[in-house]
CSV table of C-alpha atoms and ligand atoms in Angstrom, one decimal:
chain,number,residue,atom,x,y,z
A,63,MET,CA,-2.6,-15.7,-7.9
A,64,GLN,CA,-6.0,-15.7,-9.6
A,65,GLN,CA,-8.7,-16.1,-6.9
A,66,ASP,CA,-12.2,-14.9,-6.8
A,67,SER,CA,-12.4,-13.0,-3.6
A,68,LEU,CA,-15.4,-11.1,-4.6
A,69,ASN,CA,-17.8,-13.6,-3.4
A,70,LEU,CA,-18.1,-13.3,0.5
A,71,ILE,CA,-19.9,-16.6,1.0
A,72,LYS,CA,-17.3,-18.5,-0.9
A,73,PHE,CA,-14.5,-16.6,1.0
A,74,GLN,CA,-16.1,-17.4,4.4
A,75,LYS,CA,-16.3,-21.1,3.5
A,76,LYS,CA,-12.9,-21.3,2.2
A,77,PHE,CA,-11.1,-19.5,5.2
A,78,SER,CA,-13.3,-20.4,8.1
A,79,THR,CA,-10.6,-22.0,10.1
A,80,GLU,CA,-6.9,-21.3,11.1
A,81,LYS,CA,-5.8,-24.4,9.4
A,82,ALA,CA,-7.3,-23.4,6.1
A,83,CYS,CA,-5.7,-19.9,6.3
A,84,GLN,CA,-2.2,-21.4,7.2
A,85,LYS,CA,-2.6,-23.8,4.3
A,86,HIS,CA,-3.2,-20.9,2.0
A,87,LEU,CA,-0.4,-18.9,3.4
A,88,PHE,CA,2.0,-21.9,3.0
A,89,ARG,CA,1.2,-22.2,-0.7
A,90,LEU,CA,1.8,-18.6,-1.3
A,91,ARG,CA,5.0,-18.4,0.9
A,92,TRP,CA,6.4,-21.6,-0.6
A,93,PRO,CA,4.7,-22.2,-3.9
A,94,ALA,CA,7.1,-25.1,-4.8
A,95,GLY,CA,7.1,-26.6,-1.4
A,96,PHE,CA,9.0,-25.7,1.8
A,97,GLU,CA,12.4,-24.0,1.3
A,98,CYS,CA,14.8,-23.4,4.2
A,99,PRO,CA,15.4,-19.7,4.5
A,100,ARG,CA,19.0,-20.5,5.7
A,101,CYS,CA,20.3,-23.2,3.5
A,102,GLY,CA,17.7,-23.6,0.7
A,103,ASN,CA,17.0,-27.2,1.5
A,104,ARG,CA,13.5,-28.4,0.6
A,105,LYS,CA,12.8,-31.0,3.4
A,106,ALA,CA,11.4,-30.1,6.7
A,107,SER,CA,9.6,-31.8,9.6
A,108,PHE,CA,6.8,-30.0,11.3
A,109,ILE,CA,7.0,-29.7,15.0
A,110,ARG,CA,3.5,-29.7,16.0
A,111,THR,CA,3.8,-28.5,19.6
A,112,ARG,CA,5.7,-25.3,18.7
A,113,ARG,CA,4.3,-24.8,15.2
A,114,PHE,CA,7.7,-24.8,13.6
A,115,TYR,CA,9.1,-26.3,10.5
A,116,GLN,CA,12.5,-27.6,11.1
A,117,CYS,CA,15.0,-28.0,8.1
A,118,CYS,CA,16.1,-31.6,7.8
A,119,SER,CA,19.5,-30.4,6.7
A,120,CYS,CA,20.6,-27.7,8.9
A,121,ARG,CA,18.0,-27.9,11.5
A,122,TYR,CA,17.0,-24.3,11.3
A,123,GLN,CA,13.6,-23.7,12.7
A,124,VAL,CA,11.1,-21.4,11.1
A,125,SER,CA,7.5,-20.7,11.6
A,126,LEU,CA,5.1,-20.1,8.7
A,127,THR,CA,4.7,-16.5,9.7
A,128,ALA,CA,8.2,-15.5,10.6
A,129,GLY,CA,9.4,-12.5,8.8
A,130,THR,CA,5.9,-11.6,7.6
A,131,VAL,CA,3.3,-9.1,8.7
A,132,PHE,CA,1.6,-12.0,10.7
A,133,HIS,CA,4.7,-12.6,12.8
A,134,LYS,CA,4.0,-13.3,16.6
A,135,THR,CA,0.4,-12.0,15.9
A,136,ARG,CA,-2.1,-12.8,18.7
A,137,THR,CA,-5.0,-12.2,16.3
A,138,PRO,CA,-6.3,-15.2,14.5
A,139,LEU,CA,-5.4,-15.5,10.7
A,140,THR,CA,-9.0,-15.8,10.0
A,141,LYS,CA,-9.5,-12.2,11.1
A,142,TRP,CA,-6.3,-11.0,9.3
A,143,PHE,CA,-7.6,-12.6,6.1
A,144,TRP,CA,-11.0,-10.8,6.4
A,145,LEU,CA,-9.1,-7.5,7.2
A,146,ILE,CA,-7.0,-7.8,4.0
A,147,LEU,CA,-10.1,-8.8,2.0
A,148,LEU,CA,-12.1,-5.8,3.2
A,149,MET,CA,-9.3,-3.2,3.0
A,150,GLY,CA,-8.7,-4.3,-0.6
A,151,ARG,CA,-12.2,-4.6,-2.0
A,152,GLN,CA,-13.6,-1.2,-1.0
A,153,LYS,CA,-12.7,1.3,-3.8
A,154,SER,CA,-12.6,4.1,-1.3
A,155,GLY,CA,-11.1,2.3,1.7
A,156,ILE,CA,-12.8,1.5,4.9
A,157,SER,CA,-12.3,3.1,8.4
A,158,MET,CA,-10.6,1.1,11.1
A,159,LEU,CA,-13.4,1.8,13.4
A,160,SER,CA,-15.9,-0.1,11.2
A,161,LEU,CA,-13.4,-2.9,10.7
A,162,GLN,CA,-12.9,-3.1,14.5
A,163,ARG,CA,-16.7,-3.7,14.9
A,164,LEU,CA,-17.0,-6.0,11.9
A,165,LEU,CA,-14.1,-8.3,12.9
A,166,GLU,CA,-14.9,-8.1,16.7
A,167,ILE,CA,-11.4,-6.9,17.6
A,168,LYS,CA,-11.3,-5.8,21.2
A,169,SER,CA,-8.9,-2.8,21.2
A,170,TYR,CA,-8.7,-0.1,18.6
A,171,LYS,CA,-4.9,-0.1,19.0
A,172,THR,CA,-4.9,-3.7,17.8
A,173,ILE,CA,-6.9,-3.0,14.6
A,174,TRP,CA,-4.9,0.3,13.9
A,175,THR,CA,-1.6,-1.5,14.1
A,176,MET,CA,-2.9,-4.3,11.9
A,177,GLY,CA,-4.1,-1.8,9.3
A,178,HIS,CA,-0.9,0.0,9.3
A,179,LYS,CA,1.2,-3.1,9.0
A,180,ILE,CA,-0.9,-3.9,5.8
A,181,ARG,CA,-0.4,-0.4,4.6
A,182,LYS,CA,3.4,-0.7,5.0
A,183,ALA,CA,3.3,-3.9,3.1
A,184,MET,CA,1.5,-2.2,0.3
A,185,ALA,CA,3.9,0.7,0.4
A,186,ASP,CA,6.9,-1.7,0.2
A,187,ARG,CA,5.3,-3.5,-2.8
A,188,ASP,CA,4.6,-0.5,-4.8
A,189,ALA,CA,8.1,1.1,-4.1
A,190,SER,CA,9.6,-1.6,-6.4
A,191,TYR,CA,7.7,-0.2,-9.4
A,192,GLN,CA,8.7,2.6,-11.7
A,193,LEU,CA,6.6,5.0,-13.6
A,194,ALA,CA,7.2,5.4,-17.4
A,195,GLY,CA,6.3,7.3,-20.4
A,196,LEU,CA,4.2,10.5,-20.0
A,197,LEU,CA,3.6,11.7,-16.5
A,198,GLU,CA,1.6,14.5,-14.9
A,199,MET,CA,3.0,15.7,-11.6
A,200,ASP,CA,1.9,18.3,-9.1
A,201,ASP,CA,1.9,19.0,-5.4
A,202,ALA,CA,-1.0,19.9,-2.9
A,203,PHE,CA,-1.4,20.4,0.7
A,204,PHE,CA,-3.3,17.7,2.5
A,205,GLY,CA,-5.0,18.1,5.9
A,206,PRO,CA,-7.8,20.0,7.5
A,207,SER,CA,-8.0,23.8,7.2
A,208,LYS,CA,-7.6,25.5,10.6
A,209,PRO,CA,-10.8,27.1,11.6
A,210,GLY,CA,-10.5,30.9,11.6
A,211,LYS,CA,-8.0,31.0,8.9
A,212,ARG,CA,-9.2,32.2,5.5
A,213,GLY,CA,-7.9,30.9,2.3
A,214,ARG,CA,-4.6,29.0,2.0
A,215,GLY,CA,-3.7,28.6,5.7
A,216,THR,CA,-1.1,25.8,5.8
A,217,VAL,CA,-0.5,25.3,9.5
A,218,GLY,CA,-0.6,21.6,10.3
A,219,LYS,CA,-1.0,20.6,6.7
A,220,ALA,CA,1.3,18.3,4.8
A,221,LYS,CA,2.7,18.7,1.4
A,222,VAL,CA,2.2,15.8,-0.9
A,223,VAL,CA,3.7,15.4,-4.5
A,224,VAL,CA,1.7,13.2,-6.8
A,225,ALA,CA,2.9,11.7,-10.1
A,226,VAL,CA,0.4,10.0,-12.5
A,227,GLU,CA,1.6,7.9,-15.5
A,228,THR,CA,-1.0,8.5,-18.3
A,229,ASP,CA,-1.6,6.6,-21.6
A,230,GLN,CA,-3.7,8.1,-24.3
A,231,ASP,CA,-5.5,10.4,-21.9
A,232,ARG,CA,-6.2,7.8,-19.4
A,233,PRO,CA,-4.5,7.5,-16.0
A,234,ARG,CA,-2.5,4.2,-15.4
A,235,PHE,CA,-0.4,4.2,-12.2
A,236,ALA,CA,0.2,6.7,-9.5
A,237,LYS,CA,2.7,7.5,-6.8
A,238,MET,CA,2.3,10.1,-3.9
A,239,ARG,CA,5.0,11.2,-1.6
A,240,GLN,CA,4.8,13.5,1.5
A,241,VAL,CA,7.6,16.1,1.3
A,242,GLN,CA,8.9,18.8,3.6
A,243,GLU,CA,9.1,21.2,0.6
A,244,VAL,CA,8.8,20.9,-3.3
A,245,SER,CA,12.6,21.5,-3.8
A,246,ALA,CA,14.8,19.9,-6.4
A,247,GLN,CA,16.6,18.0,-3.7
A,248,ALA,CA,13.4,16.6,-2.2
A,249,LEU,CA,11.9,15.7,-5.5
A,250,VAL,CA,15.1,13.9,-6.5
A,251,SER,CA,15.3,11.9,-3.2
A,252,HIS,CA,11.6,10.9,-3.3
A,253,PHE,CA,11.0,10.4,-7.1
A,254,LYS,CA,14.2,9.8,-9.0
A,255,ASN,CA,14.4,6.1,-8.2
A,256,CYS,CA,10.6,5.5,-9.2
A,257,LEU,CA,10.8,7.0,-12.5
A,258,MET,CA,12.2,5.4,-15.7
A,259,ASP,CA,14.9,7.5,-17.5
A,260,ASP,CA,13.0,8.4,-20.6
A,261,VAL,CA,9.9,9.8,-18.8
A,262,ILE,CA,8.3,13.0,-20.1
A,263,ILE,CA,7.0,15.2,-17.1
A,264,ARG,CA,4.1,17.6,-17.4
A,265,THR,CA,3.9,20.1,-14.6
A,266,ASP,CA,2.8,23.6,-13.8
A,267,GLY,CA,5.6,26.4,-14.0
A,268,TRP,CA,7.4,25.2,-10.7
A,269,ARG,CA,11.0,24.8,-12.0
A,270,ALA,CA,12.2,22.3,-9.4
A,271,TYR,CA,10.5,19.5,-11.3
A,272,ARG,CA,13.2,19.9,-14.1
A,273,SER,CA,15.6,18.2,-11.7
A,274,LEU,CA,13.9,14.8,-12.2
A,275,VAL,CA,15.0,14.6,-15.9
A,276,SER,CA,18.4,14.6,-17.5
A,277,ASP,CA,17.2,16.3,-20.7
A,278,PRO,CA,15.3,19.5,-20.3
A,279,GLN,CA,13.2,18.4,-23.2
A,280,GLN,CA,11.7,15.8,-21.1
A,281,HIS,CA,10.1,18.4,-18.9
A,282,GLU,CA,7.0,20.2,-20.1
A,283,PRO,CA,6.1,23.0,-17.8
A,284,THR,CA,2.9,25.1,-18.4
A,285,VAL,CA,2.5,28.3,-16.4
A,286,VAL,CA,-1.0,28.1,-15.0
A,287,GLY,CA,-2.7,30.1,-12.3
A,288,PRO,CA,-4.8,28.6,-9.8
A,289,GLY,CA,-8.4,27.5,-10.8
A,290,PRO,CA,-9.9,25.7,-13.7
A,291,ASN,CA,-7.0,26.3,-16.1
A,292,ALA,CA,-4.7,24.1,-13.9
A,293,VAL,CA,-7.3,21.3,-14.2
A,294,LYS,CA,-7.3,21.5,-17.9
A,295,VAL,CA,-3.7,21.2,-18.2
A,296,LEU,CA,-3.1,18.5,-15.6
A,297,PRO,CA,-6.5,16.7,-15.4
A,298,TRP,CA,-5.5,13.4,-14.0
A,299,VAL,CA,-3.2,14.5,-11.3
A,300,HIS,CA,-5.8,16.9,-10.1
A,301,ALA,CA,-8.5,14.3,-10.2
A,302,LEU,CA,-6.4,11.9,-8.2
A,303,ILE,CA,-5.4,14.6,-5.6
A,304,ALA,CA,-9.2,15.5,-5.2
A,305,ASN,CA,-10.1,11.6,-4.8
A,306,ALA,CA,-7.3,11.1,-2.3
A,307,LYS,CA,-8.3,14.1,-0.2
A,308,GLY,CA,-12.0,13.0,-0.3
A,309,ASN,CA,-11.0,9.6,0.7
A,310,LEU,CA,-8.9,10.8,3.7
A,311,ARG,CA,-11.5,13.1,4.9
A,312,GLY,CA,-14.6,11.0,4.3
A,313,VAL,CA,-13.4,7.4,5.2
A,314,HIS,CA,-10.6,8.1,7.7
A,315,HIS,CA,-11.9,11.5,9.1
A,316,GLY,CA,-8.6,13.1,8.5
A,317,VAL,CA,-5.1,11.8,9.1
A,318,SER,CA,-2.3,13.3,10.9
A,319,PRO,CA,0.8,14.2,8.9
A,320,LYS,CA,2.7,11.6,10.9
A,321,HIS,CA,0.9,8.7,9.4
A,322,LEU,CA,-0.1,10.3,6.1
A,323,SER,CA,2.5,8.5,4.0
A,324,ARG,CA,1.0,5.1,4.8
A,325,TYR,CA,-2.5,6.2,4.0
A,326,LEU,CA,-1.3,7.6,0.6
A,327,ALA,CA,0.4,4.3,0.0
A,328,GLU,CA,-2.8,2.4,0.6
A,329,PHE,CA,-4.7,4.7,-1.8
A,330,CYS,CA,-2.2,4.4,-4.5
A,331,TYR,CA,-2.0,0.6,-4.1
A,332,ARG,CA,-5.6,0.2,-4.6
A,333,PHE,CA,-5.6,2.6,-7.5
A,334,ASN,CA,-2.8,1.0,-9.2
A,335,ARG,CA,-4.6,-2.4,-9.1
A,336,ARG,CA,-8.1,-1.2,-9.8
A,337,PHE,CA,-8.5,-3.4,-12.9
A,338,TRP,CA,-7.6,-6.6,-10.9
A,339,GLU,CA,-10.0,-6.4,-8.1
A,340,SER,CA,-10.6,-10.2,-8.1
A,341,GLN,CA,-6.9,-10.8,-7.4
A,342,MET,CA,-6.6,-8.0,-4.8
A,343,PHE,CA,-6.8,-10.3,-1.8
A,344,ASN,CA,-4.0,-12.7,-2.9
A,345,ARG,CA,-2.0,-9.7,-4.0
A,346,ILE,CA,-2.1,-8.0,-0.6
A,347,LEU,CA,-1.6,-11.2,1.2
A,348,ASN,CA,1.5,-11.8,-0.9
A,349,ALA,CA,2.7,-8.2,-0.1
A,350,CYS,CA,2.2,-9.1,3.5
A,351,ILE,CA,4.4,-12.2,3.2
A,352,ILE,CA,7.3,-10.6,1.5
A,353,THR,CA,7.5,-7.4,3.5
A,354,SER,CA,9.5,-6.9,6.6
A,355,THR,CA,7.7,-6.8,10.0
A,356,ILE,CA,7.1,-3.5,11.8
A,357,THR,CA,6.3,-3.1,15.4
A,358,PHE,CA,3.8,-0.9,17.1
A,359,ALA,CA,6.5,1.2,18.6
A,360,GLU,CA,8.1,1.7,15.0
A,361,LEU,CA,4.7,2.7,13.7
A,362,LYS,CA,4.2,5.3,16.4
A,363,ALA,CA,7.7,6.8,16.0
B,2,ZN,ZN1,18.3,-25.5,6.3
């Protein structure tokens, strides 16, 4: 998986043709050589005219991109590879509009869909990891303030719950989930599966968080008012919320609640792998291979 994807000149040389991209994809998808998805047989013949691999045992036909994010794409893999590289290497993310120009993609709808397919792959990948040990958790409203409303107007905003695993006063991994309300039921359905059984959760005084742990001793609530005190008690979760909000505002110019979840997933995905930047390209590419495909219609729903 190790690959230096930080050098753009090298990257351009390595992945300058469709063939080179396909070769790389093949190696990531079938590291030990072709494997038939139906019968597991390892021998296939390549049918050049239709770009299929045909299993020599059960004659099942499979394309290199079937079942991946790149399934039936009309955009060249060379552009997909650049998109993945660029989405992964910018700490703060990069707007789809700049990517559309950089990659010379004709319609905004195309690049928008490509971006969201990659975000979904990131979300699927991170969904399989659990947080452990000491966590800070808090919730916040995301979205633009309505003009003319003073203070805490929440119309059109989305509620997001954030959990950060910390280790000796340093943040390690994070998860963010958009919720309707911060109720015990919502917290359990969004977070129970992504927490190890023995976590300790630090929160403000909101009691619903207790529902996430079996032993009340695992919940450490501190009643804090709004303002600087809350930051002192839960520093990392607040830092992360501020970063994510700044990112959505600054790079993506605000995101509608409908698509917010996938942007949060992208933010967390990059944050969780910030120490492995040189591997980011191959990691995201791998996520794109093992995720299920999603169509534009499903994205819009
Ligand atoms: Zn087969």
